[in-house]
mmCIF file of C-alpha atoms in Angstrom:
data_model
loop_
_atom_site.group_PDB
_atom_site.id
_atom_site.type_symbol
_atom_site.label_atom_id
_atom_site.label_comp_id
_atom_site.label_asym_id
_atom_site.label_seq_id
_atom_site.Cartn_x
_atom_site.Cartn_y
_atom_site.Cartn_z
ATOM 1 C CA ASP S 1 115.059 74.084 -71.795
ATOM 2 C CA PRO S 2 117.994 74.630 -69.414
ATOM 3 C CA PHE S 3 116.618 78.095 -68.676
ATOM 4 C CA TRP S 4 113.101 76.819 -67.936
ATOM 5 C CA ALA S 5 114.586 74.067 -65.792
ATOM 6 C CA ALA S 6 116.526 76.631 -63.762
ATOM 7 C CA CYS S 7 113.419 78.786 -63.278
ATOM 8 C CA GLU S 8 111.437 75.770 -62.133
ATOM 9 C CA ALA S 9 114.164 74.623 -59.748
ATOM 10 C CA ALA S 10 114.545 78.085 -58.228
ATOM 11 C CA GLY S 11 110.796 78.653 -57.986
ATOM 12 C CA PHE S 12 111.047 81.792 -60.123
ATOM 13 C CA PRO S 13 107.881 82.565 -62.111
ATOM 14 C CA VAL S 14 108.645 83.943 -65.578
ATOM 15 C CA HIS S 15 106.942 87.234 -66.424
ATOM 16 C CA THR S 16 106.063 89.356 -69.395
ATOM 17 C CA HIS S 17 104.778 92.898 -69.081
ATOM 18 C CA SER S 18 102.776 95.108 -71.407
ATOM 19 C CA GLY S 19 105.007 97.428 -73.377
ATOM 20 C CA GLU S 20 106.815 94.612 -75.144
ATOM 21 C CA ALA S 21 105.394 95.534 -78.564
ATOM 22 C CA PRO S 22 107.968 96.769 -81.092
ATOM 23 C CA ARG S 23 107.328 100.378 -82.040
ATOM 24 C CA GLU S 24 109.670 101.096 -84.932
ATOM 25 C CA GLU S 25 107.133 100.410 -87.657
ATOM 26 C CA MET S 26 104.260 102.120 -85.819
ATOM 27 C CA GLY S 27 105.557 105.668 -85.848
ATOM 28 C CA ASP S 28 103.171 108.017 -84.095
ATOM 29 C CA HIS S 29 100.175 105.741 -84.635
ATOM 30 C CA ILE S 30 99.569 104.889 -80.988
ATOM 31 C CA GLY S 31 96.358 103.066 -81.888
ATOM 32 C CA ILE S 32 98.373 100.335 -83.599
ATOM 33 C CA TYR S 33 100.494 99.926 -80.491
ATOM 34 C CA LEU S 34 97.418 99.734 -78.254
ATOM 35 C CA ALA S 35 95.820 97.160 -80.543
ATOM 36 C CA GLU S 36 98.864 94.886 -80.373
ATOM 37 C CA VAL S 37 100.427 95.460 -76.969
ATOM 38 C CA VAL S 38 98.480 92.686 -75.221
ATOM 39 C CA TRP S 39 99.244 90.253 -78.046
ATOM 40 C CA TRP S 40 102.978 90.777 -77.664
ATOM 41 C CA ALA S 41 102.811 90.352 -73.887
ATOM 42 C CA THR S 42 100.838 87.113 -74.125
ATOM 43 C CA ARG S 43 102.604 85.548 -77.112
ATOM 44 C CA PRO S 44 105.339 83.758 -75.089
ATOM 45 C CA MET S 45 102.574 82.073 -73.101
ATOM 46 C CA TRP S 46 101.276 80.014 -76.001
ATOM 47 C CA HIS S 47 104.812 79.267 -77.138
ATOM 48 C CA LEU S 48 105.464 77.687 -73.749
ATOM 49 C CA LEU S 49 102.122 75.916 -73.586
ATOM 50 C CA PHE S 50 101.977 74.416 -77.063
ATOM 51 C CA SER S 51 105.657 73.491 -77.137
ATOM 52 C CA GLY S 52 105.023 71.264 -74.132
ATOM 53 C CA ALA S 53 107.228 73.276 -71.771
ATOM 54 C CA PHE S 54 104.723 72.889 -68.941
ATOM 55 C CA GLU S 55 104.765 69.127 -69.479
ATOM 56 C CA ARG S 56 108.542 68.957 -69.267
ATOM 57 C CA PHE S 57 108.654 71.411 -66.355
ATOM 58 C CA PRO S 58 105.353 71.054 -64.468
ATOM 59 C CA GLY S 59 106.483 73.430 -61.733
ATOM 60 C CA LEU S 60 107.224 76.253 -64.176
ATOM 61 C CA LYS S 61 104.968 79.292 -63.815
ATOM 62 C CA PHE S 62 104.368 82.026 -66.355
ATOM 63 C CA VAL S 63 102.718 85.339 -65.439
ATOM 64 C CA VAL S 64 101.341 87.943 -67.842
ATOM 65 C CA THR S 65 101.375 91.306 -66.073
ATOM 66 C CA GLU S 66 99.697 94.643 -66.753
ATOM 67 C CA ALA S 67 98.052 93.345 -69.908
ATOM 68 C CA ALA S 68 94.514 93.066 -68.506
ATOM 69 C CA ALA S 69 92.713 89.706 -68.309
ATOM 70 C CA TYR S 70 89.800 90.006 -70.742
ATOM 71 C CA TRP S 71 91.662 88.166 -73.508
ATOM 72 C CA SER S 72 92.018 84.955 -71.528
ATOM 73 C CA THR S 73 88.372 83.890 -71.730
ATOM 74 C CA ASP S 74 88.162 83.690 -75.515
ATOM 75 C CA LEU S 75 91.642 82.209 -75.817
ATOM 76 C CA MET S 76 90.771 79.389 -73.432
ATOM 77 C CA TRP S 77 87.521 78.739 -75.282
ATOM 78 C CA LYS S 78 89.061 78.574 -78.735
ATOM 79 C CA TRP S 79 92.177 76.690 -77.678
ATOM 80 C CA ASP S 80 90.102 74.048 -75.916
ATOM 81 C CA GLN S 81 87.811 73.795 -78.910
ATOM 82 C CA TYR S 82 90.723 73.386 -81.302
ATOM 83 C CA LEU S 83 92.280 70.602 -79.313
ATOM 84 C CA GLY S 84 89.410 68.871 -77.603
ATOM 85 C CA GLY S 85 86.124 69.236 -79.437
ATOM 86 C CA GLY S 86 84.180 70.390 -82.436
ATOM 87 C CA HIS S 87 83.816 68.582 -85.745
ATOM 88 C CA THR S 88 85.670 71.248 -87.719
ATOM 89 C CA THR S 89 88.487 71.872 -85.281
ATOM 90 C CA LYS S 90 89.315 68.672 -83.432
ATOM 91 C CA LYS S 91 91.560 67.649 -86.329
ATOM 92 C CA MET S 92 94.050 70.149 -84.882
ATOM 93 C CA ALA S 93 94.488 67.887 -81.868
ATOM 94 C CA ALA S 94 96.249 65.263 -83.978
ATOM 95 C CA LEU S 95 99.007 67.752 -84.688
ATOM 96 C CA MET S 96 99.498 68.257 -80.946
ATOM 97 C CA LYS S 97 99.573 64.589 -80.006
ATOM 98 C CA GLY S 98 102.234 63.970 -77.412
ATOM 99 C CA LYS S 99 102.866 67.677 -76.792
ATOM 100 C CA ILE S 100 100.333 68.423 -74.061
ATOM 101 C CA SER S 101 98.250 66.110 -71.899
ATOM 102 C CA LYS S 102 95.528 68.513 -70.761
ATOM 103 C CA LEU S 103 93.199 71.064 -72.250
ATOM 104 C CA PRO S 104 94.871 74.461 -72.610
ATOM 105 C CA SER S 105 92.484 76.017 -70.077
ATOM 106 C CA ASP S 106 93.624 73.496 -67.470
ATOM 107 C CA TYR S 107 97.098 75.030 -67.423
ATOM 108 C CA PHE S 108 95.627 78.311 -66.204
ATOM 109 C CA GLY S 109 95.911 78.478 -62.437
ATOM 110 C CA GLU S 110 98.617 75.811 -62.371
ATOM 111 C CA ASN S 111 101.256 77.118 -64.752
ATOM 112 C CA ILE S 112 99.719 80.306 -66.170
ATOM 113 C CA PHE S 113 98.697 83.304 -64.077
ATOM 114 C CA ILE S 114 97.549 86.834 -64.858
ATOM 115 C CA GLY S 115 98.670 89.911 -62.940
ATOM 116 C CA ALA S 116 95.739 92.147 -63.869
ATOM 117 C CA SER S 117 96.423 95.742 -62.930
ATOM 118 C CA THR S 118 93.246 97.670 -62.072
ATOM 119 C CA MET S 119 90.839 94.986 -63.243
ATOM 120 C CA SER S 120 87.740 96.232 -64.972
ATOM 121 C CA ARG S 121 84.303 95.486 -63.573
ATOM 122 C CA GLU S 122 83.631 93.315 -66.610
ATOM 123 C CA GLU S 123 86.687 91.207 -65.855
ATOM 124 C CA ILE S 124 85.544 90.846 -62.258
ATOM 125 C CA ARG S 125 82.106 89.824 -63.517
ATOM 126 C CA ARG S 126 83.777 87.123 -65.644
ATOM 127 C CA ARG S 127 86.034 86.029 -62.795
ATOM 128 C CA HIS S 128 84.906 82.406 -62.870
ATOM 129 C CA VAL S 129 85.634 82.104 -66.578
ATOM 130 C CA ILE S 130 89.067 83.658 -66.142
ATOM 131 C CA GLY S 131 89.514 81.824 -62.849
ATOM 132 C CA CYS S 132 89.817 83.246 -59.349
ATOM 133 C CA ASP S 133 92.788 80.903 -59.069
ATOM 134 C CA VAL S 134 94.356 82.566 -62.128
ATOM 135 C CA VAL S 135 93.930 86.315 -61.808
ATOM 136 C CA MET S 136 95.777 88.568 -59.345
ATOM 137 C CA TRP S 137 94.499 92.098 -58.808
ATOM 138 C CA GLY S 138 97.024 94.936 -58.819
ATOM 139 C CA THR S 139 97.026 98.689 -58.270
ATOM 140 C CA ASP S 140 99.546 99.516 -61.021
ATOM 141 C CA TYR S 141 101.166 101.960 -58.583
ATOM 142 C CA PRO S 142 102.543 104.540 -59.294
ATOM 143 C CA HIS S 143 101.305 104.790 -62.889
ATOM 144 C CA PRO S 144 98.633 107.443 -63.491
ATOM 145 C CA GLU S 145 96.252 104.851 -64.956
ATOM 146 C CA GLY S 146 96.435 102.912 -61.684
ATOM 147 C CA THR S 147 94.140 103.117 -58.683
ATOM 148 C CA TRP S 148 96.336 105.136 -56.322
ATOM 149 C CA PRO S 149 95.428 107.317 -54.427
ATOM 150 C CA HIS S 150 91.856 106.006 -54.748
ATOM 151 C CA THR S 151 92.551 102.307 -54.302
ATOM 152 C CA LEU S 152 90.103 101.750 -51.455
ATOM 153 C CA ALA S 153 87.291 103.505 -53.293
ATOM 154 C CA LYS S 154 87.988 101.376 -56.373
ATOM 155 C CA LEU S 155 87.910 98.176 -54.329
ATOM 156 C CA GLN S 156 84.694 99.211 -52.603
ATOM 157 C CA SER S 157 83.067 100.038 -55.920
ATOM 158 C CA ASP S 158 84.116 96.861 -57.705
ATOM 159 C CA PHE S 159 84.004 94.190 -54.988
ATOM 160 C CA ALA S 160 81.031 95.143 -52.806
ATOM 161 C CA ASP S 161 78.838 92.485 -54.440
ATOM 162 C CA VAL S 162 81.562 89.855 -54.857
ATOM 163 C CA PRO S 163 81.642 86.951 -52.375
ATOM 164 C CA VAL S 164 84.349 87.221 -49.737
ATOM 165 C CA GLU S 165 86.034 83.973 -50.789
ATOM 166 C CA ASP S 166 86.352 85.124 -54.413
ATOM 167 C CA THR S 167 87.661 88.494 -53.285
ATOM 168 C CA ALA S 168 90.258 86.921 -51.010
ATOM 169 C CA ARG S 169 91.631 84.826 -53.848
ATOM 170 C CA ILE S 170 91.751 87.658 -56.382
ATOM 171 C CA LEU S 171 93.275 90.175 -53.964
ATOM 172 C CA GLY S 172 95.853 87.938 -52.329
ATOM 173 C CA ALA S 173 95.499 84.175 -52.033
ATOM 174 C CA THR S 174 96.202 83.418 -55.690
ATOM 175 C CA ALA S 175 99.314 85.597 -55.620
ATOM 176 C CA ALA S 176 100.465 83.846 -52.451
ATOM 177 C CA ARG S 177 100.109 80.480 -54.165
ATOM 178 C CA CYS S 178 101.765 81.654 -57.386
ATOM 179 C CA TYR S 179 104.779 83.172 -55.645
ATOM 180 C CA GLY S 180 104.985 80.862 -52.645
ATOM 181 C CA PHE S 181 104.378 83.564 -50.052
ATOM 182 C CA ASP S 182 104.386 82.634 -46.372
ATOM 183 C CA LEU S 183 100.837 83.533 -45.335
ATOM 184 C CA ASP S 184 101.594 83.185 -41.630
ATOM 185 C CA ALA S 185 104.470 85.651 -41.935
ATOM 186 C CA LEU S 186 102.279 88.059 -43.907
ATOM 187 C CA ALA S 187 99.297 87.844 -41.545
ATOM 188 C CA PRO S 188 100.393 90.846 -39.405
ATOM 189 C CA VAL S 189 100.767 92.955 -42.548
ATOM 190 C CA ALA S 190 97.330 91.897 -43.761
ATOM 191 C CA GLU S 191 95.859 92.777 -40.384
ATOM 192 C CA ARG S 192 97.382 96.237 -40.626
ATOM 193 C CA VAL S 193 96.604 97.175 -44.220
ATOM 194 C CA GLY S 194 93.505 95.115 -44.983
ATOM 195 C CA PRO S 195 91.152 95.472 -46.672
ATOM 196 C CA THR S 196 88.545 93.632 -44.632
ATOM 197 C CA PRO S 197 85.162 92.518 -45.975
ATOM 198 C CA ALA S 198 83.504 95.102 -43.746
ATOM 199 C CA LEU S 199 85.696 97.856 -45.177
ATOM 200 C CA LEU S 200 84.637 96.828 -48.684
ATOM 201 C CA GLY S 201 80.974 96.788 -47.694
ATOM 202 C CA GLN S 202 80.632 93.081 -48.394
ATOM 203 C CA ASP S 203 77.876 90.826 -47.120
ATOM 204 C CA PRO S 204 79.687 88.031 -45.245
ATOM 205 C CA SER S 205 76.768 85.676 -45.870
ATOM 206 C CA ARG S 206 77.185 85.875 -49.654
ATOM 207 C CA ARG S 207 78.754 82.679 -50.902
ATOM 208 C CA THR S 208 80.246 81.591 -54.191
ATOM 209 C CA ASP S 209 77.703 79.617 -56.211
ATOM 210 C CA PRO S 210 79.294 76.252 -57.100
ATOM 211 C CA ALA S 211 77.019 75.993 -60.140
ATOM 212 C CA ALA S 212 78.294 79.334 -61.421
ATOM 213 C CA VAL S 213 81.866 78.113 -61.111
ATOM 214 C CA ALA S 214 81.137 74.741 -62.719
ATOM 215 C CA GLY S 215 79.314 76.292 -65.669
ATOM 216 C CA ALA S 216 81.537 79.306 -66.209
ATOM 217 C CA ARG S 217 83.675 77.643 -68.880
ATOM 218 C CA TRP S 218 80.551 76.773 -70.815
ATOM 219 C CA TRP S 219 82.316 75.444 -73.903
ATOM 220 C CA LYS S 220 83.457 72.277 -72.162
ATOM 221 C CA ASP S 221 79.870 71.010 -72.086
ATOM 222 C CA GLU S 222 78.596 72.691 -75.243
ATOM 223 C CA TYR S 223 81.364 71.280 -77.412
ATOM 224 C CA GLN S 224 81.890 68.127 -75.352
ATOM 225 C CA VAL S 225 85.494 69.232 -75.004
ATOM 226 C CA ARG S 226 87.845 66.597 -73.676
ATOM 227 C CA PRO S 227 91.626 66.552 -73.122
ATOM 228 C CA PRO S 228 93.686 65.677 -76.196
ATOM 229 C CA VAL S 229 94.630 62.017 -76.508
#
């Protein structure tokens, strides 16, 4: 706890990065590594969440980087179901009594963030389930699997049909909130490097559908999921 307290006090988000998986027992079987690498990068996240670290240190932020974002949707669904709803699973909530005060998904965007290098189109399609206030798009420069030197083309391809407000959050605003960036100080840089909605071929009249956002985490209504008590 002294370490988490220091990170919170200093405003330092804690990060994990893909590549954490131990390799000694895997030998040359790269498929095993690829199957487990995201699990190892995300594992500290649920240790912090379910141990109540975010309750004791509400300003603490944890960021999973370069481990994609696809995994978050099913984790949020099942975690919420375990703790807040469902005849066969709500019994788990009793074991967590006093540890956390909210549904696990409610910590995403407040304490938990995802630095998603080169997001897939499917992840962008599921952006409201993951949370535009959770995910932060990255180029993964200079790795060969990243977008450079075709970053603009990738953005144009993936975000042309995405509302401007969602795009702004995924490409910059969420990161600014997570890391406490000074947006006024960064405005000249943003003006210089963009990208602008016009450059991405976006229709400025396209707006985020509030109903799509409200219904994205469908399990909360389907399972009548409520915070643990």
